[in-house]
Short mmCIF file of C-alpha atoms in Angstrom, two decimals:
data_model
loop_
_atom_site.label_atom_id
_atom_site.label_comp_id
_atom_site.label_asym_id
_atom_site.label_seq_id
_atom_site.Cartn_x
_atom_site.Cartn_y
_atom_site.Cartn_z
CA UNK A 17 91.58 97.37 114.23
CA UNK A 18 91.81 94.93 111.41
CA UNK A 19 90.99 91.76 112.18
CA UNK A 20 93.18 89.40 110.48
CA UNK A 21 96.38 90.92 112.22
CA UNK A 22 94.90 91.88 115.48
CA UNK A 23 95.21 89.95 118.67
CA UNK A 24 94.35 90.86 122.26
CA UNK A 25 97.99 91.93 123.28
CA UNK A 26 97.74 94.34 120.30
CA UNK A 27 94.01 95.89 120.94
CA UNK A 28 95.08 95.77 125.05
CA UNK A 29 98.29 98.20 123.79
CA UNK A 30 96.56 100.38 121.33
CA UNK A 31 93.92 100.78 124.50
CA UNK A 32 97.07 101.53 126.93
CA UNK A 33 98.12 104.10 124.62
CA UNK A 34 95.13 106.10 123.83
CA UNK A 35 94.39 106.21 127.71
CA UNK A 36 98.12 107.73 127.72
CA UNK A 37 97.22 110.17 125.27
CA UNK A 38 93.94 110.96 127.31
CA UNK A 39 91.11 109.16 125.42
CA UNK A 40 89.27 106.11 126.68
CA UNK A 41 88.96 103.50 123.70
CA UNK A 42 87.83 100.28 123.32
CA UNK A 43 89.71 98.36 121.01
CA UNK A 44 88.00 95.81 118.29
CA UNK A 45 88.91 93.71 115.78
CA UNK A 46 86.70 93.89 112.85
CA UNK A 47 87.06 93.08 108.88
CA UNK A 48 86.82 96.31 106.83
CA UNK A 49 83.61 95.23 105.78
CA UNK A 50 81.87 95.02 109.02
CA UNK A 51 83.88 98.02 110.28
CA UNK A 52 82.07 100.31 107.28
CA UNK A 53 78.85 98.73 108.76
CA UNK A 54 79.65 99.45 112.14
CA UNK A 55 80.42 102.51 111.71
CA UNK A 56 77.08 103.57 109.86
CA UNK A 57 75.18 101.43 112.99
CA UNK A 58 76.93 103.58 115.06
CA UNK A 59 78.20 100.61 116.98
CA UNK A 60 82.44 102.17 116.55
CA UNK A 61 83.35 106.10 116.08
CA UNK A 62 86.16 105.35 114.47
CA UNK A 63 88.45 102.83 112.19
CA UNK A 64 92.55 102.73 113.08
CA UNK A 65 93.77 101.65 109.48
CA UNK A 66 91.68 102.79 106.04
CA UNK A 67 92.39 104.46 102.99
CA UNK A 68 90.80 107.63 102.10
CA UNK A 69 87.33 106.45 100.55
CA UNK A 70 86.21 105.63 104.05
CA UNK A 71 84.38 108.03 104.25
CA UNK A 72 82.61 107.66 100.98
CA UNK A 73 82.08 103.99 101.55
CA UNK A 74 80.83 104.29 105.13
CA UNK A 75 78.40 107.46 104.10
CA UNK A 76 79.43 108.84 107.67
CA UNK A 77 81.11 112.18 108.21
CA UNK A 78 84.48 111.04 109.27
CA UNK A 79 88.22 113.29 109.65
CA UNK A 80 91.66 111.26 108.79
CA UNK A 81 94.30 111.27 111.32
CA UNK A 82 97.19 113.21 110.72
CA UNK A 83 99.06 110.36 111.32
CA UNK A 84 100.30 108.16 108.28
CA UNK A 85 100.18 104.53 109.16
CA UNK A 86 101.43 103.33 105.85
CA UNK A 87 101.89 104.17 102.47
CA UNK A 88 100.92 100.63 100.56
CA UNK A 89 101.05 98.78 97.47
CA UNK A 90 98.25 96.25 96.13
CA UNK A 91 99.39 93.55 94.16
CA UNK A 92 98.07 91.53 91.72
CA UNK A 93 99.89 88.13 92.07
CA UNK A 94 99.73 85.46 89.24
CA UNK A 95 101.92 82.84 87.89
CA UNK A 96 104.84 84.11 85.63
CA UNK A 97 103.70 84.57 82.37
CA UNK A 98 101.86 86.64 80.17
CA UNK A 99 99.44 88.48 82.31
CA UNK A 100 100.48 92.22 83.07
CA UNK A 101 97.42 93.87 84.23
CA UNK A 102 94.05 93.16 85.68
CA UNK A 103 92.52 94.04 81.99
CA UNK A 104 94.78 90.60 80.78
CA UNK A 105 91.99 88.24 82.82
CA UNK A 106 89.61 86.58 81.08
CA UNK A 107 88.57 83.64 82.67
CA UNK A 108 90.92 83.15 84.82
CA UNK A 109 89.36 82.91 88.90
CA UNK A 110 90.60 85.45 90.99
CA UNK A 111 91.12 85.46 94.72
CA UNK A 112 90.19 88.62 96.69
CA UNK A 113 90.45 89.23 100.56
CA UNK A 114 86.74 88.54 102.26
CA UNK A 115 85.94 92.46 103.52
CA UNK A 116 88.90 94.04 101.83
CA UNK A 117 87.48 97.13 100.51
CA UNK A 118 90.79 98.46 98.76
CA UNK A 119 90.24 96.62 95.75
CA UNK A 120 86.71 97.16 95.44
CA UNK A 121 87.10 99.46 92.68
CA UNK A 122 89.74 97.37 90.74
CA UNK A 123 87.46 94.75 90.06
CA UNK A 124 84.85 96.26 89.11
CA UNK A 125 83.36 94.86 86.57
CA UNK A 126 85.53 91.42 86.53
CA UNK A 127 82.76 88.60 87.12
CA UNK A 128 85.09 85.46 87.70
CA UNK A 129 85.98 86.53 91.71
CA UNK A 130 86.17 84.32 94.68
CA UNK A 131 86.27 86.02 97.98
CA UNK A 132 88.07 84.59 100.41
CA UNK A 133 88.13 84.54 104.08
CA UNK A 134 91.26 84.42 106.67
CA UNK A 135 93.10 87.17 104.60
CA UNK A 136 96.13 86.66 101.84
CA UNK A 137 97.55 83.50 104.04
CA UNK A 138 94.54 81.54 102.35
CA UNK A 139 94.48 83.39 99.07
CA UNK A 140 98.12 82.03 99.10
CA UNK A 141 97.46 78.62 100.15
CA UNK A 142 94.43 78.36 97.23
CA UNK A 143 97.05 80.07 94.80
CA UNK A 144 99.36 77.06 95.19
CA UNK A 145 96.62 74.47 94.94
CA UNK A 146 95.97 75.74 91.74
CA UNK A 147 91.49 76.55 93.51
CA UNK A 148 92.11 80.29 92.08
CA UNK A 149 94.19 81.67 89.23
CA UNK A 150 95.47 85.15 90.42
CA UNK A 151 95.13 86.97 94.07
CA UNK A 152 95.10 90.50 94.97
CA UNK A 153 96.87 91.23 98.62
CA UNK A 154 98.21 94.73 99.59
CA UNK A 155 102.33 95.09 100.20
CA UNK A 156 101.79 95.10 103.90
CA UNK A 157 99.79 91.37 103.90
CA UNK A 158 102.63 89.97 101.50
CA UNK A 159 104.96 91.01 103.80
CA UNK A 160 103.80 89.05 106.92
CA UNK A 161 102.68 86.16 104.61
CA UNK A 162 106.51 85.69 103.38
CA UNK A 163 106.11 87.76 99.96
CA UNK A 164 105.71 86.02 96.60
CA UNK A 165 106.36 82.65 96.06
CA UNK A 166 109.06 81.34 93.25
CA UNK A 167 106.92 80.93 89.77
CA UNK A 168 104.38 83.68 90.74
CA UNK A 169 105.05 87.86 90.19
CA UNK A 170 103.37 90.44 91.78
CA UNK A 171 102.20 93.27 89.39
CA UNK A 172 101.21 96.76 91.14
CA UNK A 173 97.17 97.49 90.52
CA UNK A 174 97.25 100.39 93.44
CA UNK A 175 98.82 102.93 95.69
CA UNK A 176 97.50 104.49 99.04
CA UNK A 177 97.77 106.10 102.06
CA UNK A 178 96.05 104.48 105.20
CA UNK A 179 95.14 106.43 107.67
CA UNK A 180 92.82 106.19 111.11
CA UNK A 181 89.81 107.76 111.05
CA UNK A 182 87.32 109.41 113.72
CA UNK A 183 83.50 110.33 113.10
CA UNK A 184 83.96 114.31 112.37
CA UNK A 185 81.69 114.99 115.57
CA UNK A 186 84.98 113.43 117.47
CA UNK A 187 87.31 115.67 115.43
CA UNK A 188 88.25 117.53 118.22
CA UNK A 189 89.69 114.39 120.21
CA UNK A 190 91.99 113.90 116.90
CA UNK A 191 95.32 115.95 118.57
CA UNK A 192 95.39 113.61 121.21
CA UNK A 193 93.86 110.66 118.92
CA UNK A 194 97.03 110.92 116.97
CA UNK A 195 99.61 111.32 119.99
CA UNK A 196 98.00 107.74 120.59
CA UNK A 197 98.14 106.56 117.27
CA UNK A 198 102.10 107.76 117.37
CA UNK A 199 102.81 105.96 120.25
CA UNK A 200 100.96 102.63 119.26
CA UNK A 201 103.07 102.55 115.73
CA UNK A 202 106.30 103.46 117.44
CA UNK A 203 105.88 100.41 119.87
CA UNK A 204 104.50 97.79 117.31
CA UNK A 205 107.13 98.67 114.77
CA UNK A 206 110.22 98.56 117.20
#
């Protein structure tokens, strides 16, 4: 589960509901980061919320849910002006979410980047105080964070699909895997 927006209640429900679908998980909260790690330790079998270069990035045979937790935006956020893009930064310091692995490929190559722990909250806070220039958050984090502020605009870098994700030797768990995943999103989004 990812950590930033996880919390006992919610790790004790998605347990609940996987042992109603007929699968005994144990729930953890982990940043993306350390969830690609743990998955190549061996430590978890599976992720609840990625995008589809998991796999790629974990270097671990892995099948997507069928499920489709989201279909999400990522943002680059700056102060209203004249930057449209990513390729308009020059010098400017930009914020990135400590573990986020969405945006990996977006800044690629862009050497002025701060990563930052405790998710878009603190890019947010840092934004304001004028520490970094420009953030990157995904639709989803804006959204629980209060959105964009009033002198800032949010530019879309990216689109995708997040799915959950089981090692491929688990693939035949995934029917009842995503009757789980069903009933966790129907209850957490009610």
């Amino acid at each position: 589960m990812p950590e930033i927006y996880s919390d006992q209640q919610k790790l004790d429900l998605y347990q609940q509901v996987m042992k109603d679908a007929g699968l005994c998980v144990h729930a953890m909260a982990l940043p993306q980061i350390r969830a690609i790690a743990a998955l190549r330790s061996g430590r978890i079998d599976g992720v609840f919320a990625a995008k589809n270069d998991l796999p790629d990035m974990a270097k671990v045979a892995m099948v997507s849910g069928e499920v489709l937790l989201g279909s999400i935006a990522g943002y680059l956020v700056v102060r209203d002006g004249p930057i449209e893009s990513i390729s308009d930064l020059s010098t400017e310091v930009l914020g990135v979410p400590l573990g986020a692995t969405w945006c990996v490929g977006i800044v690629e190559g862009y050497t002025n980047i701060v990563k930052v722990p405790r998710g878009t909250a603190m890019l947010q806070e840092m934004l304001a105080e004028g520490r970094i220039d420009a953030m990157l958050a995904d639709a989803y984090s804006l959204g629980l964070t209060g959105g964009v502020a009033d002198g800032y605009k949010a530019i879309q870098v990216d689109h995708f699909d997040v799915h959950s994700w089981l090692k491929v030797e688990f693939a035949d768990l995934r029917p009842k895997f995503d009757q789980g995943t069903s009933a966790y999103m129907a209850l957490v989004n009610r």
